[in-house]
One Martini backbone bead per residue (centre of mass of N, CA, C, O) as a GRO file, in nm:
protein
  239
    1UNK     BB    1  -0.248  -2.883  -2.532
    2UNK     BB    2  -0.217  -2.593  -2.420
    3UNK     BB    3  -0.333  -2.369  -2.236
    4UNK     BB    4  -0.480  -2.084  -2.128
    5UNK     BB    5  -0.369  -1.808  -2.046
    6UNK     BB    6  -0.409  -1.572  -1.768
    7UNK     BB    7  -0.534  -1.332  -1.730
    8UNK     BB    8  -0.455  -1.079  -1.604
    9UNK     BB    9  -0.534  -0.895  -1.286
   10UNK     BB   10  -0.624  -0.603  -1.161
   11UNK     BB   11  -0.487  -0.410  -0.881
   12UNK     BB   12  -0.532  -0.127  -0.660
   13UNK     BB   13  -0.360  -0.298  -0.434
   14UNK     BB   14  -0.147  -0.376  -0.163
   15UNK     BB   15  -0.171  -0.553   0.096
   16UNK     BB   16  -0.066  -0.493   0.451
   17UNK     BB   17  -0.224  -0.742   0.507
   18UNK     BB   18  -0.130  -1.123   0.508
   19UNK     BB   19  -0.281  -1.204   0.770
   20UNK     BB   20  -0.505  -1.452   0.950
   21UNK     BB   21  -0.638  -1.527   1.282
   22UNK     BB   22  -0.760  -1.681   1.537
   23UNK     BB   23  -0.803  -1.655   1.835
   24UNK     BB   24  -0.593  -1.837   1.986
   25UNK     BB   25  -0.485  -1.953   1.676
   26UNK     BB   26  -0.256  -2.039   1.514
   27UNK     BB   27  -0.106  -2.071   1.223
   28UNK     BB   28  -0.111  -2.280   0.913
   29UNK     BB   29  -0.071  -2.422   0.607
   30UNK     BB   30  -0.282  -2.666   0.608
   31UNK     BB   31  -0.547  -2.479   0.712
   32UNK     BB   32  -0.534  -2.251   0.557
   33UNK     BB   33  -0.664  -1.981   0.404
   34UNK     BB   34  -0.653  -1.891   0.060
   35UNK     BB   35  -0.604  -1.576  -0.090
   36UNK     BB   36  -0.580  -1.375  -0.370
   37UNK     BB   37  -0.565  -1.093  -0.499
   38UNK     BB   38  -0.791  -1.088  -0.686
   39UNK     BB   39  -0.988  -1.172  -0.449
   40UNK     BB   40  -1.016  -0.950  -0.295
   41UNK     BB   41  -1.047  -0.739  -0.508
   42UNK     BB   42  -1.346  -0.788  -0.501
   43UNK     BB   43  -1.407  -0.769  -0.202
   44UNK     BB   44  -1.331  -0.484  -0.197
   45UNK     BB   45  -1.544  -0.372  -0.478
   46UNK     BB   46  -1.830  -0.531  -0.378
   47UNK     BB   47  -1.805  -0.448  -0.052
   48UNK     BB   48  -1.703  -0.225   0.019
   49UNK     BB   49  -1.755   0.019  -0.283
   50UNK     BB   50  -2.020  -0.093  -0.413
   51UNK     BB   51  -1.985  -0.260  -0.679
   52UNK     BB   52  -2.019  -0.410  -0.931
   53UNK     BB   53  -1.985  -0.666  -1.168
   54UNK     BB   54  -1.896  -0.475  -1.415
   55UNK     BB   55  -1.735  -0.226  -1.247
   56UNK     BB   56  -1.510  -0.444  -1.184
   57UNK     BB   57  -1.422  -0.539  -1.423
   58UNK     BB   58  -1.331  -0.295  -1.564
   59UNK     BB   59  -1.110  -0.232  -1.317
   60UNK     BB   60  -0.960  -0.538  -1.401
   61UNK     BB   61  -0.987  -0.658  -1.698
   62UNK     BB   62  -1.238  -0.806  -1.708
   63UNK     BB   63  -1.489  -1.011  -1.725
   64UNK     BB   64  -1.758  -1.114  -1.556
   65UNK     BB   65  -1.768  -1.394  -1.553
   66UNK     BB   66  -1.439  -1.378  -1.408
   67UNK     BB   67  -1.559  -1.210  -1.125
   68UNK     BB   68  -1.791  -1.410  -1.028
   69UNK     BB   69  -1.577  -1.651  -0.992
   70UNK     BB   70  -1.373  -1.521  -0.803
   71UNK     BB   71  -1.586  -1.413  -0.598
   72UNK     BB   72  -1.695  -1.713  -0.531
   73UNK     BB   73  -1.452  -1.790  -0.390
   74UNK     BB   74  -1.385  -1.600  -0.179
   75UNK     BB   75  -1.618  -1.626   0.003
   76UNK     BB   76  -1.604  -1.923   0.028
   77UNK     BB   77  -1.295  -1.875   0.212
   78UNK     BB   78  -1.442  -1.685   0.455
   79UNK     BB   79  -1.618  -1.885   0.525
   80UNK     BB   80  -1.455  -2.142   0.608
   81UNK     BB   81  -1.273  -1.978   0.797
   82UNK     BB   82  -1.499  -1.856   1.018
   83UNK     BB   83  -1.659  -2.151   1.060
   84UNK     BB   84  -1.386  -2.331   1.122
   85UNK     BB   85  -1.105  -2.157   1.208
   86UNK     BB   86  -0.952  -2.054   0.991
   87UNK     BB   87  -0.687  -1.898   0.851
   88UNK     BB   88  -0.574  -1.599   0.617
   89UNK     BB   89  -0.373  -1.627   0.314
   90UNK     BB   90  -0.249  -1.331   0.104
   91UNK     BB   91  -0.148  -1.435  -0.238
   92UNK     BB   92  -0.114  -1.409  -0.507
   93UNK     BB   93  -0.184  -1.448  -0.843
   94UNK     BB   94  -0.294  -1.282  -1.166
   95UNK     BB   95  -0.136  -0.984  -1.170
   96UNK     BB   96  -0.189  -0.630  -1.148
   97UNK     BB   97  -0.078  -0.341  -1.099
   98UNK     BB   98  -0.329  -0.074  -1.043
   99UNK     BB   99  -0.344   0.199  -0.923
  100UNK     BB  100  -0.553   0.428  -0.816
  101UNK     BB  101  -0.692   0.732  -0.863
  102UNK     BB  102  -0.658   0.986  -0.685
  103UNK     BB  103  -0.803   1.226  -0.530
  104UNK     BB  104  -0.794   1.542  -0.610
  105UNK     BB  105  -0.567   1.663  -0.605
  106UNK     BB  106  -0.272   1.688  -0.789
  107UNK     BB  107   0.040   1.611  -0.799
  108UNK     BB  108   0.327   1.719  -0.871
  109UNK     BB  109   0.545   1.721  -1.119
  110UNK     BB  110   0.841   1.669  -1.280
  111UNK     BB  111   1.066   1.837  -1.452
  112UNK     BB  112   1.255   1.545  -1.450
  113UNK     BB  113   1.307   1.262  -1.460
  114UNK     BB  114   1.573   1.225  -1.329
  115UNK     BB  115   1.483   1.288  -1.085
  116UNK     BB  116   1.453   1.293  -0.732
  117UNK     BB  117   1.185   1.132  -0.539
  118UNK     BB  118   1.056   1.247  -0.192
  119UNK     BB  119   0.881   1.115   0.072
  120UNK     BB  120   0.723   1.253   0.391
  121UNK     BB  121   0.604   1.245   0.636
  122UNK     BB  122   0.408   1.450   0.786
  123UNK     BB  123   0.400   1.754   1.035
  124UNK     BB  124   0.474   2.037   1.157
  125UNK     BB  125   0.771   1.956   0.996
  126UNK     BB  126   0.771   1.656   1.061
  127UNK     BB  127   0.751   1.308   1.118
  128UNK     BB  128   0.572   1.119   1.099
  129UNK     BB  129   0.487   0.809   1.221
  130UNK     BB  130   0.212   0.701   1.048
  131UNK     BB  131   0.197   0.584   0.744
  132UNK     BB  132  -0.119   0.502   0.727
  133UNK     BB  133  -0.201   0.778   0.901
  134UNK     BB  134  -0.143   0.980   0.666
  135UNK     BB  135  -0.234   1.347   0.535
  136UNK     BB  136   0.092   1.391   0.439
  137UNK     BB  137   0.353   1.532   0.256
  138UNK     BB  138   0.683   1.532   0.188
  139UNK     BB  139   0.828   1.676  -0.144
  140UNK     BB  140   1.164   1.618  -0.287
  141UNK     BB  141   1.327   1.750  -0.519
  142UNK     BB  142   1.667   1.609  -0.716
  143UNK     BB  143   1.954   1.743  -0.800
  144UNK     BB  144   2.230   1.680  -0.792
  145UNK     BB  145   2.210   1.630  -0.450
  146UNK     BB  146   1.967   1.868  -0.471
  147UNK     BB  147   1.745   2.049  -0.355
  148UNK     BB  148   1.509   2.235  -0.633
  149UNK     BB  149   1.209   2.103  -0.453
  150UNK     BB  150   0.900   2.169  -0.254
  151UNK     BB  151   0.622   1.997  -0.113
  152UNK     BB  152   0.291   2.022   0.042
  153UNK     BB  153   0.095   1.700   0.027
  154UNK     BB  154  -0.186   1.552   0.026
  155UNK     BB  155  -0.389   1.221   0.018
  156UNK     BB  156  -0.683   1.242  -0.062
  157UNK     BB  157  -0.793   0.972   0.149
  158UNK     BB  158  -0.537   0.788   0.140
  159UNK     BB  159  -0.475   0.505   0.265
  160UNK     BB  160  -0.266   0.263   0.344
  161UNK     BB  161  -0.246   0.017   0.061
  162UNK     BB  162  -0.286   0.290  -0.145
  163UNK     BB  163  -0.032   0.458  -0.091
  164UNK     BB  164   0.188   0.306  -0.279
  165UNK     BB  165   0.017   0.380  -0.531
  166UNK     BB  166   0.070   0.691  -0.479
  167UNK     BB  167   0.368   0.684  -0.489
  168UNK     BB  168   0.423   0.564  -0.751
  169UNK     BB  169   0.225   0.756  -0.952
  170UNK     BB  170   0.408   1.022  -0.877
  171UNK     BB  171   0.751   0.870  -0.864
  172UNK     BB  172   0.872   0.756  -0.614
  173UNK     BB  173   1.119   0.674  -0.493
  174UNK     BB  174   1.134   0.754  -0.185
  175UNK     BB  175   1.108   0.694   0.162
  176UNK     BB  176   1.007   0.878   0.508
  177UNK     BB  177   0.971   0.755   0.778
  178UNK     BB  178   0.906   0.578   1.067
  179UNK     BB  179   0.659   0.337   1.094
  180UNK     BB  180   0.564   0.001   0.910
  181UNK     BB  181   0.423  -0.251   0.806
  182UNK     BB  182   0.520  -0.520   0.646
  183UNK     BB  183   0.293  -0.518   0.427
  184UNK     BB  184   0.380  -0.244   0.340
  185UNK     BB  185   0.661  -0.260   0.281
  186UNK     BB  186   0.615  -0.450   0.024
  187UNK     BB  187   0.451  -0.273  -0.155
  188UNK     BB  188   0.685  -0.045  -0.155
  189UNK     BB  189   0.864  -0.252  -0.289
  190UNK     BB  190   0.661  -0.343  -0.535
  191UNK     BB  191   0.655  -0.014  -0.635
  192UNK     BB  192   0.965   0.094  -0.595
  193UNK     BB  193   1.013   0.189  -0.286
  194UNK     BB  194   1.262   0.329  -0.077
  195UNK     BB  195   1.295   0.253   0.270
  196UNK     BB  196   1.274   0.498   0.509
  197UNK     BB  197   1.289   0.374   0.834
  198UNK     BB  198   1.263   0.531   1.216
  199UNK     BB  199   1.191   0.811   1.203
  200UNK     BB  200   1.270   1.148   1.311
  201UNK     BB  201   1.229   1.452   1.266
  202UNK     BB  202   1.288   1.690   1.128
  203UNK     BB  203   1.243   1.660   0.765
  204UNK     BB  204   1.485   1.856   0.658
  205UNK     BB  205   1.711   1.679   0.795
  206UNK     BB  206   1.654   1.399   0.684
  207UNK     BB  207   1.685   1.501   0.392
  208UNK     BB  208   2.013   1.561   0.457
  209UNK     BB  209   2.101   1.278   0.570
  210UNK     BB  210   2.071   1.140   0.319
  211UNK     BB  211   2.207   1.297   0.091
  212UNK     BB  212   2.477   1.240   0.313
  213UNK     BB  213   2.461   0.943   0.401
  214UNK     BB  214   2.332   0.929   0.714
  215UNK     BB  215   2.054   0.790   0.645
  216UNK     BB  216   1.925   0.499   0.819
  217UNK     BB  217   1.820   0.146   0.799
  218UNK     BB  218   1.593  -0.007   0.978
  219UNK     BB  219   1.407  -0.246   1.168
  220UNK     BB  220   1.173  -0.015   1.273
  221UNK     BB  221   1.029   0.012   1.053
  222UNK     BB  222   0.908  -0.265   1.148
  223UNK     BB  223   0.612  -0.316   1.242
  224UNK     BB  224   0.385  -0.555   1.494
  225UNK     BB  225   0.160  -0.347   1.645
  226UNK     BB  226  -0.159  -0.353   1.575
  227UNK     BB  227  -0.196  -0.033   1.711
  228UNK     BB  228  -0.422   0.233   1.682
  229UNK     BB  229  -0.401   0.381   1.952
  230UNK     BB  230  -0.143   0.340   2.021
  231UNK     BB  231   0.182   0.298   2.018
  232UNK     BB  232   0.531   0.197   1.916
  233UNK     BB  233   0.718   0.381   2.051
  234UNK     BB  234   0.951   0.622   1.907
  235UNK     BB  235   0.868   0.591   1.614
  236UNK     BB  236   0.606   0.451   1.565
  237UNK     BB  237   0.333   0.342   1.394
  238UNK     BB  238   0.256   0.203   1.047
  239UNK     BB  239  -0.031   0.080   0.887
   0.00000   0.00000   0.00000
């Protein structure tokens, strides 16, 4: 007799990060210990947000019971890890992507699902270059080829590997950014937003040369310099 089959488990965010390893010690595969995307979620909404194992349930979409033991392997991977020293990879599980509701002003809809809707990291006219740690996008919607309507949109407190599911949540095609670890880019691709990175200068000018097919996907989207304090090169970091 078949097992029966287990219930997916919602998740709110796509990890940015997706391995870790101690200092001055390479990862293997044979010593890693896996983190599954399911057992992240409980640490991050009972450990990180502070939910009890009830709210997390509810949030997960699965039974209490379930949470408790999710949790508990979760736990326990972490302590063998830190103690042990050895590395953290995450990924798998039987999940459902749903990100979390944005906080705040909600962003404006498609006036028709058919247009093409495009988002630019912003400031002051140009191109953030940080991806995690942009604080506005500027949304241009498209229709037959020509943009039709823009605003620029805070990002409501939403950063980092929570970003691809506020632009998936909004409708997002199309993503134009500097550079972004490969982490988000993954997340921003499993939530279905097709990302233009390595970008630089005035917003209104990329998205021009966007749609008339002459802005180029580069290697430099992804960045692999994880340091939030300094640079990483002419396109910048986004992690």
């Amino acid at each position: 007799m078949a097992g029966r089959r287990e219930k997916p488990r919602n998740v709110g965010i796509v990890p940015e990060y997706v391995s870790f390893s101690p200092n001055g010690v390479g990862t293997s595969d044979e010593r890693d210990v896996r983190l599954t995307l399911d057992e992240l979620e409980t640490i991050r909404l009972i450990d990180f947000e502070g939910l009890d194992q009830r709210q997390t349930a509810e949030r997960m979409g699965v039974a209490r019971a379930t949470v408790a033991a999710v949790y508990a392997r979760a736990r326990h991977a972490i302590a063998d890890a830190l103690v042990n020293g050895k590395g953290i990879t995450i990924g798998g599980g039987s999940v459902t992507f749903a990100p979390a509701a944005a906080r705040g002003k909600l962003w404006p809809s498609k006036e028709k699902e058919s247009m093409m809707r495009i988002a630019v990291t912003y400031e002051n006219g140009n191109v953030f270059p940080h991806f995690g740690r942009t604080e506005s996008f500027k949304l241009y919607d498209v229709e037959g080829g020509k943009v039709v309507s823009s605003e620029v949109v805070g990002t409501n407190g939403v950063s980092h590997g929570a970003l691809a599911g506020l632009l998936a949540a909004n409708a997002v095609d199309v993503l134009i950014c500097g550079g972004l670890g490969g982490g988000a880019l993954a997340a921003l691709q499993q939530a279905g937003v097709t990302v233009y990175g390595g970008t630089q200068g005035p917003a209104d000018d990329v998205v021009e040369a966007f749609l008339a097919g002459s802005l180029q996907q580069t290697a430099s989207a992804s960045c692999h310099a994880h340091d939030h304090e300094g640079s990483c090169g002419n396109g910048g970091c986004c992690h």
